[in-house]
Amino acid sequence: MKKLGVNIDHIATLRQARKGNFPDPVIAAGICELAGCDSIVCHLREDRRHIQERDVRILKETVRKKLNLEMSLSKDIIEIALNIKPHQVTIVPEKREELTTEGGLNVENNFKKLQQSIKSFHNNNIVVSIFIEPDIEHIEKSRQAGADAIEIHTGKYANYYEKGAEKEFNEELSKIEKSIEYAKSLNLKIHCGHGLDYQSIIPLLNFQDIEEFNIGYSIICSAIFTGLYNAVQEMVNIIKK
Ligand code: PXP
Protein backbone atom coordinates (compact mmCIF):
# COMPACT_ATOMS: atom_id res chain seq x y z
CA MET A 1 0.00 0.00 0.00
CA LYS A 2 1.43 3.37 -1.00
CA LYS A 3 1.81 5.96 1.73
CA LEU A 4 1.13 9.69 1.83
CA GLY A 5 3.27 12.14 3.75
CA VAL A 6 1.80 15.63 4.00
CA ASN A 7 4.23 18.54 4.01
CA ILE A 8 2.95 21.24 6.38
CA ASP A 9 5.60 23.90 5.65
CA HIS A 10 3.02 25.91 3.71
CA ILE A 11 0.84 26.32 6.81
CA ALA A 12 3.88 27.65 8.67
CA THR A 13 4.58 30.06 5.77
CA LEU A 14 1.11 31.59 6.33
CA ARG A 15 1.73 31.89 10.06
CA GLN A 16 5.10 33.57 9.50
CA ALA A 17 3.45 36.11 7.16
CA ARG A 18 2.02 37.73 10.34
CA LYS A 19 4.65 36.33 12.72
CA GLY A 20 1.86 35.22 15.07
CA ASN A 21 0.63 31.88 16.33
CA PHE A 22 -2.02 31.15 13.71
CA PRO A 23 -2.36 28.95 11.69
CA ASP A 24 -0.37 26.51 13.78
CA PRO A 25 1.28 23.72 11.73
CA VAL A 26 1.02 21.45 14.77
CA ILE A 27 -2.78 21.63 14.61
CA ALA A 28 -2.61 21.13 10.84
CA ALA A 29 -0.56 17.97 11.41
CA GLY A 30 -3.25 16.58 13.70
CA ILE A 31 -5.93 17.21 11.07
CA CYS A 32 -3.76 15.59 8.35
CA GLU A 33 -3.31 12.49 10.50
CA LEU A 34 -7.03 12.33 11.31
CA ALA A 35 -7.70 12.48 7.55
CA GLY A 36 -5.57 9.37 7.08
CA CYS A 37 -2.10 10.45 5.96
CA ASP A 38 0.81 8.22 6.94
CA SER A 39 3.39 10.80 7.89
CA ILE A 40 3.95 14.47 8.53
CA VAL A 41 6.76 16.19 6.65
CA CYS A 42 8.33 19.50 7.60
CA HIS A 43 11.51 21.29 6.62
CA LEU A 44 13.44 23.18 9.27
CA ARG A 45 15.29 25.60 7.01
CA GLU A 46 18.45 27.36 8.10
CA ASP A 47 16.72 30.74 7.59
CA ARG A 48 13.61 29.55 9.57
CA ARG A 49 11.35 31.06 6.94
CA HIS A 50 8.47 28.75 7.83
CA ILE A 51 8.88 25.83 10.27
CA GLN A 52 10.43 26.81 13.61
CA GLU A 53 12.39 24.63 16.02
CA ARG A 54 9.43 24.83 18.41
CA ASP A 55 7.21 23.21 15.75
CA VAL A 56 9.53 20.24 15.28
CA ARG A 57 9.85 19.71 19.03
CA ILE A 58 6.07 19.67 19.56
CA LEU A 59 5.47 17.60 16.41
CA LYS A 60 7.85 14.95 17.73
CA GLU A 61 5.54 14.65 20.76
CA THR A 62 2.21 14.88 18.93
CA VAL A 63 2.62 13.07 15.58
CA ARG A 64 1.17 9.60 16.00
CA LYS A 65 2.60 7.87 12.93
CA LYS A 66 5.83 9.22 11.44
CA LEU A 67 7.56 12.60 11.56
CA ASN A 68 9.82 13.12 8.55
CA LEU A 69 12.14 16.10 8.99
CA GLU A 70 13.58 17.57 5.81
CA MET A 71 16.92 19.16 6.48
CA SER A 72 20.21 20.35 5.04
CA LEU A 73 23.58 19.05 6.18
CA SER A 74 24.37 22.18 8.19
CA LYS A 75 26.02 21.47 11.55
CA ASP A 76 23.39 23.35 13.59
CA ILE A 77 20.47 21.60 11.92
CA ILE A 78 22.09 18.18 12.33
CA GLU A 79 22.52 18.90 16.05
CA ILE A 80 18.86 19.87 16.39
CA ALA A 81 17.75 16.75 14.51
CA LEU A 82 19.90 14.46 16.66
CA ASN A 83 18.45 16.12 19.73
CA ILE A 84 14.78 15.94 18.69
CA LYS A 85 15.10 12.54 17.00
CA PRO A 86 12.32 12.53 14.37
CA HIS A 87 11.45 9.08 13.01
CA GLN A 88 13.01 9.93 9.66
CA VAL A 89 15.14 12.65 8.15
CA THR A 90 15.24 13.54 4.48
CA ILE A 91 18.47 15.25 3.49
CA VAL A 92 17.85 18.04 0.98
CA PRO A 93 20.06 20.72 -0.59
CA GLU A 94 19.32 24.24 0.59
CA LYS A 95 19.97 27.65 -0.91
CA ARG A 96 18.83 30.79 0.88
CA GLU A 97 17.60 32.56 -2.24
CA GLU A 98 15.43 29.70 -3.55
CA LEU A 99 11.61 29.81 -3.29
CA THR A 100 11.48 26.08 -2.59
CA THR A 101 13.97 23.18 -2.77
CA GLU A 102 15.37 23.38 -6.28
CA GLY A 103 16.91 20.15 -7.53
CA GLY A 104 18.14 17.14 -5.62
CA LEU A 105 21.22 16.82 -3.44
CA ASN A 106 24.59 16.37 -5.16
CA VAL A 107 25.46 13.17 -3.30
CA GLU A 108 29.01 12.94 -4.62
CA ASN A 109 29.97 16.45 -3.50
CA ASN A 110 28.53 15.85 -0.03
CA PHE A 111 29.62 12.23 0.32
CA LYS A 112 31.88 12.38 3.43
CA LYS A 113 29.50 14.61 5.35
CA LEU A 114 26.58 12.38 4.38
CA GLN A 115 28.37 9.20 5.44
CA GLN A 116 29.24 10.68 8.85
CA SER A 117 25.83 12.13 9.54
CA ILE A 118 24.02 8.98 8.39
CA LYS A 119 26.06 7.01 10.95
CA SER A 120 25.00 9.42 13.70
CA PHE A 121 21.37 9.25 12.60
CA HIS A 122 21.44 5.45 12.56
CA ASN A 123 23.01 5.41 16.04
CA ASN A 124 19.91 7.33 17.14
CA ASN A 125 17.48 5.00 15.31
CA ILE A 126 16.58 7.64 12.74
CA VAL A 127 15.78 6.44 9.22
CA VAL A 128 17.60 8.40 6.50
CA SER A 129 16.32 9.31 3.06
CA ILE A 130 18.18 11.47 0.51
CA PHE A 131 16.35 13.77 -1.90
CA ILE A 132 17.91 13.29 -5.33
CA GLU A 133 17.25 13.76 -9.02
CA PRO A 134 16.26 10.56 -10.88
CA ASP A 135 19.86 9.70 -11.69
CA ILE A 136 21.65 6.34 -11.40
CA GLU A 137 24.92 7.79 -10.04
CA HIS A 138 23.22 9.66 -7.23
CA ILE A 139 21.32 6.50 -6.33
CA GLU A 140 24.50 4.43 -6.26
CA LYS A 141 26.27 7.02 -4.08
CA SER A 142 23.27 7.28 -1.75
CA ARG A 143 23.52 3.54 -1.16
CA GLN A 144 27.27 3.76 -0.55
CA ALA A 145 26.73 6.60 1.91
CA GLY A 146 24.42 4.32 3.90
CA ALA A 147 20.99 5.78 3.14
CA ASP A 148 17.89 3.68 3.81
CA ALA A 149 15.79 5.42 1.19
CA ILE A 150 15.89 7.87 -1.67
CA GLU A 151 13.25 10.44 -2.45
CA ILE A 152 13.08 11.07 -6.17
CA HIS A 153 12.64 14.77 -6.98
CA THR A 154 9.51 14.99 -9.12
CA GLY A 155 9.71 18.76 -9.65
CA LYS A 156 10.69 18.61 -13.34
CA TYR A 157 8.24 15.78 -13.99
CA ALA A 158 5.39 17.80 -12.45
CA ASN A 159 6.37 20.95 -14.36
CA TYR A 160 6.39 19.17 -17.72
CA TYR A 161 3.03 17.61 -16.86
CA GLU A 162 1.51 21.00 -16.06
CA LYS A 163 2.89 22.59 -19.24
CA GLY A 164 1.72 19.68 -21.40
CA ALA A 165 5.33 19.22 -22.65
CA GLU A 166 4.77 15.64 -23.75
CA LYS A 167 8.24 14.76 -25.01
CA GLU A 168 10.07 16.17 -21.95
CA PHE A 169 7.45 14.64 -19.65
CA ASN A 170 7.95 11.17 -21.15
CA GLU A 171 11.74 11.51 -20.92
CA GLU A 172 11.50 12.46 -17.24
CA LEU A 173 9.02 9.66 -16.55
CA SER A 174 11.42 7.20 -18.13
CA LYS A 175 14.29 8.51 -15.95
CA ILE A 176 12.06 8.02 -12.91
CA GLU A 177 11.21 4.48 -14.02
CA LYS A 178 14.89 3.54 -14.48
CA SER A 179 15.75 5.10 -11.13
CA ILE A 180 13.06 3.09 -9.38
CA GLU A 181 14.36 -0.16 -10.92
CA TYR A 182 17.93 0.64 -9.96
CA ALA A 183 17.08 1.74 -6.41
CA LYS A 184 15.06 -1.42 -5.95
CA SER A 185 18.00 -3.56 -7.07
CA LEU A 186 20.05 -1.90 -4.31
CA ASN A 187 17.33 -2.53 -1.71
CA LEU A 188 16.68 1.15 -1.16
CA LYS A 189 13.21 2.29 -0.19
CA ILE A 190 11.72 4.60 -2.80
CA HIS A 191 9.89 7.83 -2.04
CA CYS A 192 8.79 10.54 -4.48
CA GLY A 193 7.88 14.16 -4.02
CA HIS A 194 7.86 17.79 -5.03
CA GLY A 195 5.31 19.63 -7.11
CA LEU A 196 2.88 16.71 -7.33
CA ASP A 197 -0.83 17.45 -7.55
CA TYR A 198 -4.10 15.57 -7.90
CA GLN A 199 -3.47 14.87 -11.62
CA SER A 200 0.28 14.50 -11.99
CA ILE A 201 0.42 11.84 -9.29
CA ILE A 202 -1.73 9.45 -11.35
CA PRO A 203 0.93 8.09 -13.79
CA LEU A 204 3.26 7.45 -10.83
CA LEU A 205 0.71 5.20 -9.14
CA ASN A 206 1.58 2.52 -11.74
CA PHE A 207 5.00 2.04 -10.16
CA GLN A 208 4.57 -0.69 -7.56
CA ASP A 209 7.85 0.06 -5.84
CA ILE A 210 7.17 3.65 -4.84
CA GLU A 211 6.37 3.38 -1.14
CA GLU A 212 5.75 6.97 -0.19
CA PHE A 213 4.63 10.22 -1.78
CA ASN A 214 5.42 13.48 -0.01
CA ILE A 215 3.06 16.26 -1.04
CA GLY A 216 2.37 19.69 0.37
CA TYR A 217 1.59 22.64 -1.85
CA SER A 218 -1.25 21.19 -3.92
CA ILE A 219 -3.00 19.83 -0.81
CA ILE A 220 -2.79 23.09 1.12
CA CYS A 221 -3.94 25.06 -1.97
CA SER A 222 -6.88 22.71 -2.37
CA ALA A 223 -7.71 23.10 1.34
CA ILE A 224 -8.16 26.85 0.80
CA PHE A 225 -10.86 26.24 -1.80
CA THR A 226 -12.58 23.34 -0.07
CA GLY A 227 -12.63 25.35 3.19
CA LEU A 228 -13.31 28.90 1.97
CA TYR A 229 -17.10 28.56 1.69
CA ASN A 230 -17.52 27.39 5.29
CA ALA A 231 -15.06 29.95 6.61
CA VAL A 232 -16.94 32.85 5.00
CA GLN A 233 -20.30 31.46 6.09
CA GLU A 234 -19.10 31.25 9.69
CA MET A 235 -18.08 34.94 9.69
CA VAL A 236 -21.33 35.98 7.95
CA ASN A 237 -23.27 34.17 10.67
CA ILE A 238 -21.37 35.93 13.44
CA ILE A 239 -21.84 39.35 11.88
CA LYS A 240 -25.45 39.01 10.81
CA LYS A 241 -27.00 37.08 13.66
N1 PXP B 1 9.66 16.41 -0.74
C1 PXP B 1 10.71 17.27 -0.51
C2 PXP B 1 12.05 16.68 -0.25
C3 PXP B 1 10.51 18.66 -0.50
O1 PXP B 1 11.56 19.49 -0.29
C4 PXP B 1 9.20 19.16 -0.70
C5 PXP B 1 8.97 20.64 -0.63
O2 PXP B 1 9.27 21.13 0.63
C6 PXP B 1 8.16 18.24 -0.92
C7 PXP B 1 8.42 16.89 -0.95
C8 PXP B 1 6.75 18.69 -1.14
O3 PXP B 1 6.68 19.48 -2.29
P1 PXP B 1 5.33 20.26 -2.61
O4 PXP B 1 5.07 21.18 -1.48
O5 PXP B 1 5.65 20.95 -3.90
O6 PXP B 1 4.25 19.24 -2.74
mmCIF file of C-alpha atoms and ligand atoms in Angstrom:
data_model
loop_
_atom_site.group_PDB
_atom_site.id
_atom_site.type_symbol
_atom_site.label_atom_id
_atom_site.label_comp_id
_atom_site.label_asym_id
_atom_site.label_seq_id
_atom_site.Cartn_x
_atom_site.Cartn_y
_atom_site.Cartn_z
ATOM 1 C CA MET A 1 0.000 0.000 0.000
ATOM 2 C CA LYS A 2 1.432 3.367 -1.001
ATOM 3 C CA LYS A 3 1.813 5.964 1.729
ATOM 4 C CA LEU A 4 1.131 9.688 1.826
ATOM 5 C CA GLY A 5 3.271 12.135 3.751
ATOM 6 C CA VAL A 6 1.803 15.634 4.003
ATOM 7 C CA ASN A 7 4.230 18.544 4.007
ATOM 8 C CA ILE A 8 2.954 21.244 6.381
ATOM 9 C CA ASP A 9 5.597 23.905 5.647
ATOM 10 C CA HIS A 10 3.019 25.906 3.710
ATOM 11 C CA ILE A 11 0.845 26.323 6.814
ATOM 12 C CA ALA A 12 3.878 27.654 8.669
ATOM 13 C CA THR A 13 4.577 30.060 5.770
ATOM 14 C CA LEU A 14 1.112 31.586 6.325
ATOM 15 C CA ARG A 15 1.728 31.893 10.058
ATOM 16 C CA GLN A 16 5.099 33.570 9.501
ATOM 17 C CA ALA A 17 3.454 36.110 7.164
ATOM 18 C CA ARG A 18 2.021 37.733 10.340
ATOM 19 C CA LYS A 19 4.645 36.331 12.716
ATOM 20 C CA GLY A 20 1.857 35.223 15.067
ATOM 21 C CA ASN A 21 0.626 31.876 16.334
ATOM 22 C CA PHE A 22 -2.015 31.146 13.708
ATOM 23 C CA PRO A 23 -2.365 28.955 11.692
ATOM 24 C CA ASP A 24 -0.371 26.507 13.781
ATOM 25 C CA PRO A 25 1.279 23.716 11.733
ATOM 26 C CA VAL A 26 1.024 21.451 14.771
ATOM 27 C CA ILE A 27 -2.782 21.628 14.609
ATOM 28 C CA ALA A 28 -2.609 21.128 10.836
ATOM 29 C CA ALA A 29 -0.556 17.974 11.414
ATOM 30 C CA GLY A 30 -3.251 16.576 13.699
ATOM 31 C CA ILE A 31 -5.932 17.214 11.071
ATOM 32 C CA CYS A 32 -3.764 15.589 8.349
ATOM 33 C CA GLU A 33 -3.307 12.487 10.504
ATOM 34 C CA LEU A 34 -7.032 12.331 11.308
ATOM 35 C CA ALA A 35 -7.698 12.483 7.546
ATOM 36 C CA GLY A 36 -5.570 9.373 7.077
ATOM 37 C CA CYS A 37 -2.103 10.445 5.964
ATOM 38 C CA ASP A 38 0.814 8.224 6.944
ATOM 39 C CA SER A 39 3.395 10.799 7.885
ATOM 40 C CA ILE A 40 3.950 14.472 8.533
ATOM 41 C CA VAL A 41 6.756 16.189 6.652
ATOM 42 C CA CYS A 42 8.330 19.497 7.604
ATOM 43 C CA HIS A 43 11.511 21.294 6.618
ATOM 44 C CA LEU A 44 13.444 23.182 9.271
ATOM 45 C CA ARG A 45 15.291 25.597 7.008
ATOM 46 C CA GLU A 46 18.455 27.356 8.102
ATOM 47 C CA ASP A 47 16.717 30.742 7.593
ATOM 48 C CA ARG A 48 13.613 29.547 9.571
ATOM 49 C CA ARG A 49 11.352 31.061 6.937
ATOM 50 C CA HIS A 50 8.469 28.747 7.826
ATOM 51 C CA ILE A 51 8.883 25.834 10.267
ATOM 52 C CA GLN A 52 10.433 26.813 13.612
ATOM 53 C CA GLU A 53 12.389 24.634 16.019
ATOM 54 C CA ARG A 54 9.427 24.829 18.411
ATOM 55 C CA ASP A 55 7.209 23.213 15.748
ATOM 56 C CA VAL A 56 9.533 20.243 15.277
ATOM 57 C CA ARG A 57 9.849 19.710 19.034
ATOM 58 C CA ILE A 58 6.073 19.673 19.555
ATOM 59 C CA LEU A 59 5.465 17.598 16.406
ATOM 60 C CA LYS A 60 7.848 14.951 17.731
ATOM 61 C CA GLU A 61 5.539 14.648 20.760
ATOM 62 C CA THR A 62 2.207 14.877 18.931
ATOM 63 C CA VAL A 63 2.621 13.071 15.584
ATOM 64 C CA ARG A 64 1.174 9.600 16.005
ATOM 65 C CA LYS A 65 2.605 7.868 12.933
ATOM 66 C CA LYS A 66 5.827 9.218 11.437
ATOM 67 C CA LEU A 67 7.561 12.599 11.564
ATOM 68 C CA ASN A 68 9.821 13.120 8.552
ATOM 69 C CA LEU A 69 12.138 16.095 8.993
ATOM 70 C CA GLU A 70 13.576 17.566 5.810
ATOM 71 C CA MET A 71 16.923 19.164 6.479
ATOM 72 C CA SER A 72 20.212 20.348 5.041
ATOM 73 C CA LEU A 73 23.580 19.046 6.185
ATOM 74 C CA SER A 74 24.371 22.182 8.185
ATOM 75 C CA LYS A 75 26.020 21.470 11.551
ATOM 76 C CA ASP A 76 23.390 23.348 13.594
ATOM 77 C CA ILE A 77 20.466 21.596 11.924
ATOM 78 C CA ILE A 78 22.094 18.176 12.331
ATOM 79 C CA GLU A 79 22.524 18.904 16.053
ATOM 80 C CA ILE A 80 18.859 19.865 16.389
ATOM 81 C CA ALA A 81 17.746 16.748 14.512
ATOM 82 C CA LEU A 82 19.901 14.465 16.656
ATOM 83 C CA ASN A 83 18.454 16.116 19.731
ATOM 84 C CA ILE A 84 14.776 15.939 18.694
ATOM 85 C CA LYS A 85 15.099 12.535 16.998
ATOM 86 C CA PRO A 86 12.319 12.526 14.369
ATOM 87 C CA HIS A 87 11.452 9.076 13.013
ATOM 88 C CA GLN A 88 13.006 9.929 9.661
ATOM 89 C CA VAL A 89 15.136 12.651 8.154
ATOM 90 C CA THR A 90 15.240 13.540 4.478
ATOM 91 C CA ILE A 91 18.467 15.248 3.486
ATOM 92 C CA VAL A 92 17.853 18.040 0.984
ATOM 93 C CA PRO A 93 20.059 20.722 -0.591
ATOM 94 C CA GLU A 94 19.323 24.235 0.589
ATOM 95 C CA LYS A 95 19.973 27.651 -0.908
ATOM 96 C CA ARG A 96 18.835 30.792 0.881
ATOM 97 C CA GLU A 97 17.603 32.560 -2.241
ATOM 98 C CA GLU A 98 15.426 29.704 -3.550
ATOM 99 C CA LEU A 99 11.608 29.813 -3.290
ATOM 100 C CA THR A 100 11.484 26.080 -2.589
ATOM 101 C CA THR A 101 13.970 23.175 -2.766
ATOM 102 C CA GLU A 102 15.369 23.376 -6.284
ATOM 103 C CA GLY A 103 16.913 20.146 -7.533
ATOM 104 C CA GLY A 104 18.143 17.139 -5.624
ATOM 105 C CA LEU A 105 21.220 16.823 -3.442
ATOM 106 C CA ASN A 106 24.585 16.368 -5.158
ATOM 107 C CA VAL A 107 25.457 13.171 -3.305
ATOM 108 C CA GLU A 108 29.011 12.936 -4.624
ATOM 109 C CA ASN A 109 29.974 16.453 -3.504
ATOM 110 C CA ASN A 110 28.535 15.847 -0.033
ATOM 111 C CA PHE A 111 29.618 12.227 0.321
ATOM 112 C CA LYS A 112 31.880 12.383 3.426
ATOM 113 C CA LYS A 113 29.497 14.612 5.351
ATOM 114 C CA LEU A 114 26.584 12.384 4.379
ATOM 115 C CA GLN A 115 28.365 9.204 5.441
ATOM 116 C CA GLN A 116 29.240 10.683 8.845
ATOM 117 C CA SER A 117 25.835 12.131 9.537
ATOM 118 C CA ILE A 118 24.020 8.980 8.394
ATOM 119 C CA LYS A 119 26.058 7.010 10.949
ATOM 120 C CA SER A 120 25.003 9.421 13.700
ATOM 121 C CA PHE A 121 21.367 9.247 12.603
ATOM 122 C CA HIS A 122 21.437 5.449 12.565
ATOM 123 C CA ASN A 123 23.009 5.405 16.038
ATOM 124 C CA ASN A 124 19.909 7.332 17.139
ATOM 125 C CA ASN A 125 17.477 4.999 15.308
ATOM 126 C CA ILE A 126 16.579 7.640 12.739
ATOM 127 C CA VAL A 127 15.783 6.440 9.216
ATOM 128 C CA VAL A 128 17.598 8.397 6.497
ATOM 129 C CA SER A 129 16.324 9.310 3.062
ATOM 130 C CA ILE A 130 18.181 11.467 0.509
ATOM 131 C CA PHE A 131 16.350 13.771 -1.896
ATOM 132 C CA ILE A 132 17.914 13.291 -5.333
ATOM 133 C CA GLU A 133 17.250 13.756 -9.024
ATOM 134 C CA PRO A 134 16.256 10.564 -10.881
ATOM 135 C CA ASP A 135 19.862 9.705 -11.689
ATOM 136 C CA ILE A 136 21.646 6.344 -11.400
ATOM 137 C CA GLU A 137 24.919 7.785 -10.038
ATOM 138 C CA HIS A 138 23.218 9.658 -7.228
ATOM 139 C CA ILE A 139 21.316 6.499 -6.326
ATOM 140 C CA GLU A 140 24.504 4.430 -6.262
ATOM 141 C CA LYS A 141 26.272 7.015 -4.081
ATOM 142 C CA SER A 142 23.267 7.281 -1.748
ATOM 143 C CA ARG A 143 23.520 3.535 -1.158
ATOM 144 C CA GLN A 144 27.269 3.757 -0.548
ATOM 145 C CA ALA A 145 26.725 6.604 1.907
ATOM 146 C CA GLY A 146 24.424 4.316 3.900
ATOM 147 C CA ALA A 147 20.986 5.784 3.142
ATOM 148 C CA ASP A 148 17.890 3.678 3.814
ATOM 149 C CA ALA A 149 15.787 5.416 1.191
ATOM 150 C CA ILE A 150 15.888 7.872 -1.666
ATOM 151 C CA GLU A 151 13.250 10.443 -2.450
ATOM 152 C CA ILE A 152 13.079 11.070 -6.169
ATOM 153 C CA HIS A 153 12.642 14.766 -6.978
ATOM 154 C CA THR A 154 9.508 14.986 -9.124
ATOM 155 C CA GLY A 155 9.705 18.756 -9.651
ATOM 156 C CA LYS A 156 10.694 18.608 -13.336
ATOM 157 C CA TYR A 157 8.240 15.776 -13.989
ATOM 158 C CA ALA A 158 5.388 17.798 -12.446
ATOM 159 C CA ASN A 159 6.366 20.950 -14.362
ATOM 160 C CA TYR A 160 6.388 19.168 -17.717
ATOM 161 C CA TYR A 161 3.032 17.606 -16.862
ATOM 162 C CA GLU A 162 1.506 20.996 -16.062
ATOM 163 C CA LYS A 163 2.891 22.585 -19.240
ATOM 164 C CA GLY A 164 1.723 19.685 -21.401
ATOM 165 C CA ALA A 165 5.326 19.224 -22.648
ATOM 166 C CA GLU A 166 4.768 15.643 -23.750
ATOM 167 C CA LYS A 167 8.240 14.764 -25.009
ATOM 168 C CA GLU A 168 10.065 16.165 -21.952
ATOM 169 C CA PHE A 169 7.451 14.636 -19.655
ATOM 170 C CA ASN A 170 7.953 11.170 -21.152
ATOM 171 C CA GLU A 171 11.736 11.505 -20.920
ATOM 172 C CA GLU A 172 11.496 12.463 -17.244
ATOM 173 C CA LEU A 173 9.021 9.661 -16.553
ATOM 174 C CA SER A 174 11.425 7.197 -18.133
ATOM 175 C CA LYS A 175 14.290 8.506 -15.946
ATOM 176 C CA ILE A 176 12.061 8.018 -12.907
ATOM 177 C CA GLU A 177 11.211 4.478 -14.019
ATOM 178 C CA LYS A 178 14.886 3.536 -14.481
ATOM 179 C CA SER A 179 15.754 5.097 -11.134
ATOM 180 C CA ILE A 180 13.060 3.095 -9.384
ATOM 181 C CA GLU A 181 14.358 -0.156 -10.916
ATOM 182 C CA TYR A 182 17.926 0.641 -9.955
ATOM 183 C CA ALA A 183 17.083 1.741 -6.412
ATOM 184 C CA LYS A 184 15.060 -1.419 -5.949
ATOM 185 C CA SER A 185 17.995 -3.563 -7.072
ATOM 186 C CA LEU A 186 20.053 -1.895 -4.307
ATOM 187 C CA ASN A 187 17.331 -2.528 -1.709
ATOM 188 C CA LEU A 188 16.676 1.151 -1.162
ATOM 189 C CA LYS A 189 13.210 2.290 -0.192
ATOM 190 C CA ILE A 190 11.718 4.598 -2.798
ATOM 191 C CA HIS A 191 9.886 7.825 -2.037
ATOM 192 C CA CYS A 192 8.793 10.536 -4.478
ATOM 193 C CA GLY A 193 7.878 14.156 -4.020
ATOM 194 C CA HIS A 194 7.856 17.792 -5.031
ATOM 195 C CA GLY A 195 5.306 19.632 -7.110
ATOM 196 C CA LEU A 196 2.877 16.712 -7.335
ATOM 197 C CA ASP A 197 -0.827 17.445 -7.552
ATOM 198 C CA TYR A 198 -4.098 15.569 -7.901
ATOM 199 C CA GLN A 199 -3.469 14.875 -11.616
ATOM 200 C CA SER A 200 0.279 14.498 -11.989
ATOM 201 C CA ILE A 201 0.416 11.839 -9.295
ATOM 202 C CA ILE A 202 -1.725 9.453 -11.349
ATOM 203 C CA PRO A 203 0.931 8.090 -13.790
ATOM 204 C CA LEU A 204 3.257 7.449 -10.831
ATOM 205 C CA LEU A 205 0.711 5.201 -9.143
ATOM 206 C CA ASN A 206 1.579 2.524 -11.743
ATOM 207 C CA PHE A 207 5.003 2.043 -10.165
ATOM 208 C CA GLN A 208 4.568 -0.688 -7.564
ATOM 209 C CA ASP A 209 7.853 0.058 -5.838
ATOM 210 C CA ILE A 210 7.172 3.652 -4.844
ATOM 211 C CA GLU A 211 6.372 3.377 -1.139
ATOM 212 C CA GLU A 212 5.748 6.966 -0.186
ATOM 213 C CA PHE A 213 4.632 10.224 -1.778
ATOM 214 C CA ASN A 214 5.418 13.481 -0.012
ATOM 215 C CA ILE A 215 3.064 16.258 -1.038
ATOM 216 C CA GLY A 216 2.365 19.692 0.372
ATOM 217 C CA TYR A 217 1.591 22.641 -1.846
ATOM 218 C CA SER A 218 -1.251 21.194 -3.921
ATOM 219 C CA ILE A 219 -2.996 19.832 -0.815
ATOM 220 C CA ILE A 220 -2.785 23.092 1.123
ATOM 221 C CA CYS A 221 -3.943 25.065 -1.968
ATOM 222 C CA SER A 222 -6.877 22.715 -2.372
ATOM 223 C CA ALA A 223 -7.710 23.096 1.337
ATOM 224 C CA ILE A 224 -8.163 26.847 0.803
ATOM 225 C CA PHE A 225 -10.861 26.239 -1.800
ATOM 226 C CA THR A 226 -12.584 23.342 -0.069
ATOM 227 C CA GLY A 227 -12.632 25.353 3.192
ATOM 228 C CA LEU A 228 -13.314 28.901 1.973
ATOM 229 C CA TYR A 229 -17.099 28.563 1.690
ATOM 230 C CA ASN A 230 -17.523 27.389 5.295
ATOM 231 C CA ALA A 231 -15.062 29.946 6.611
ATOM 232 C CA VAL A 232 -16.937 32.849 4.996
ATOM 233 C CA GLN A 233 -20.303 31.459 6.091
ATOM 234 C CA GLU A 234 -19.097 31.250 9.688
ATOM 235 C CA MET A 235 -18.082 34.937 9.691
ATOM 236 C CA VAL A 236 -21.334 35.984 7.954
ATOM 237 C CA ASN A 237 -23.274 34.166 10.670
ATOM 238 C CA ILE A 238 -21.369 35.926 13.438
ATOM 239 C CA ILE A 239 -21.839 39.351 11.880
ATOM 240 C CA LYS A 240 -25.453 39.008 10.805
ATOM 241 C CA LYS A 241 -27.000 37.078 13.664
HETATM 242 N N1 PXP B 1 9.663 16.413 -0.741
HETATM 243 C C1 PXP B 1 10.706 17.266 -0.511
HETATM 244 C C2 PXP B 1 12.054 16.680 -0.246
HETATM 245 C C3 PXP B 1 10.514 18.665 -0.503
HETATM 246 O O1 PXP B 1 11.558 19.488 -0.294
HETATM 247 C C4 PXP B 1 9.203 19.156 -0.704
HETATM 248 C C5 PXP B 1 8.968 20.640 -0.629
HETATM 249 O O2 PXP B 1 9.270 21.128 0.630
HETATM 250 C C6 PXP B 1 8.162 18.238 -0.920
HETATM 251 C C7 PXP B 1 8.424 16.885 -0.950
HETATM 252 C C8 PXP B 1 6.746 18.691 -1.144
HETATM 253 O O3 PXP B 1 6.680 19.484 -2.289
HETATM 254 P P1 PXP B 1 5.331 20.265 -2.613
HETATM 255 O O4 PXP B 1 5.074 21.184 -1.479
HETATM 256 O O5 PXP B 1 5.645 20.948 -3.897
HETATM 257 O O6 PXP B 1 4.254 19.235 -2.740
#
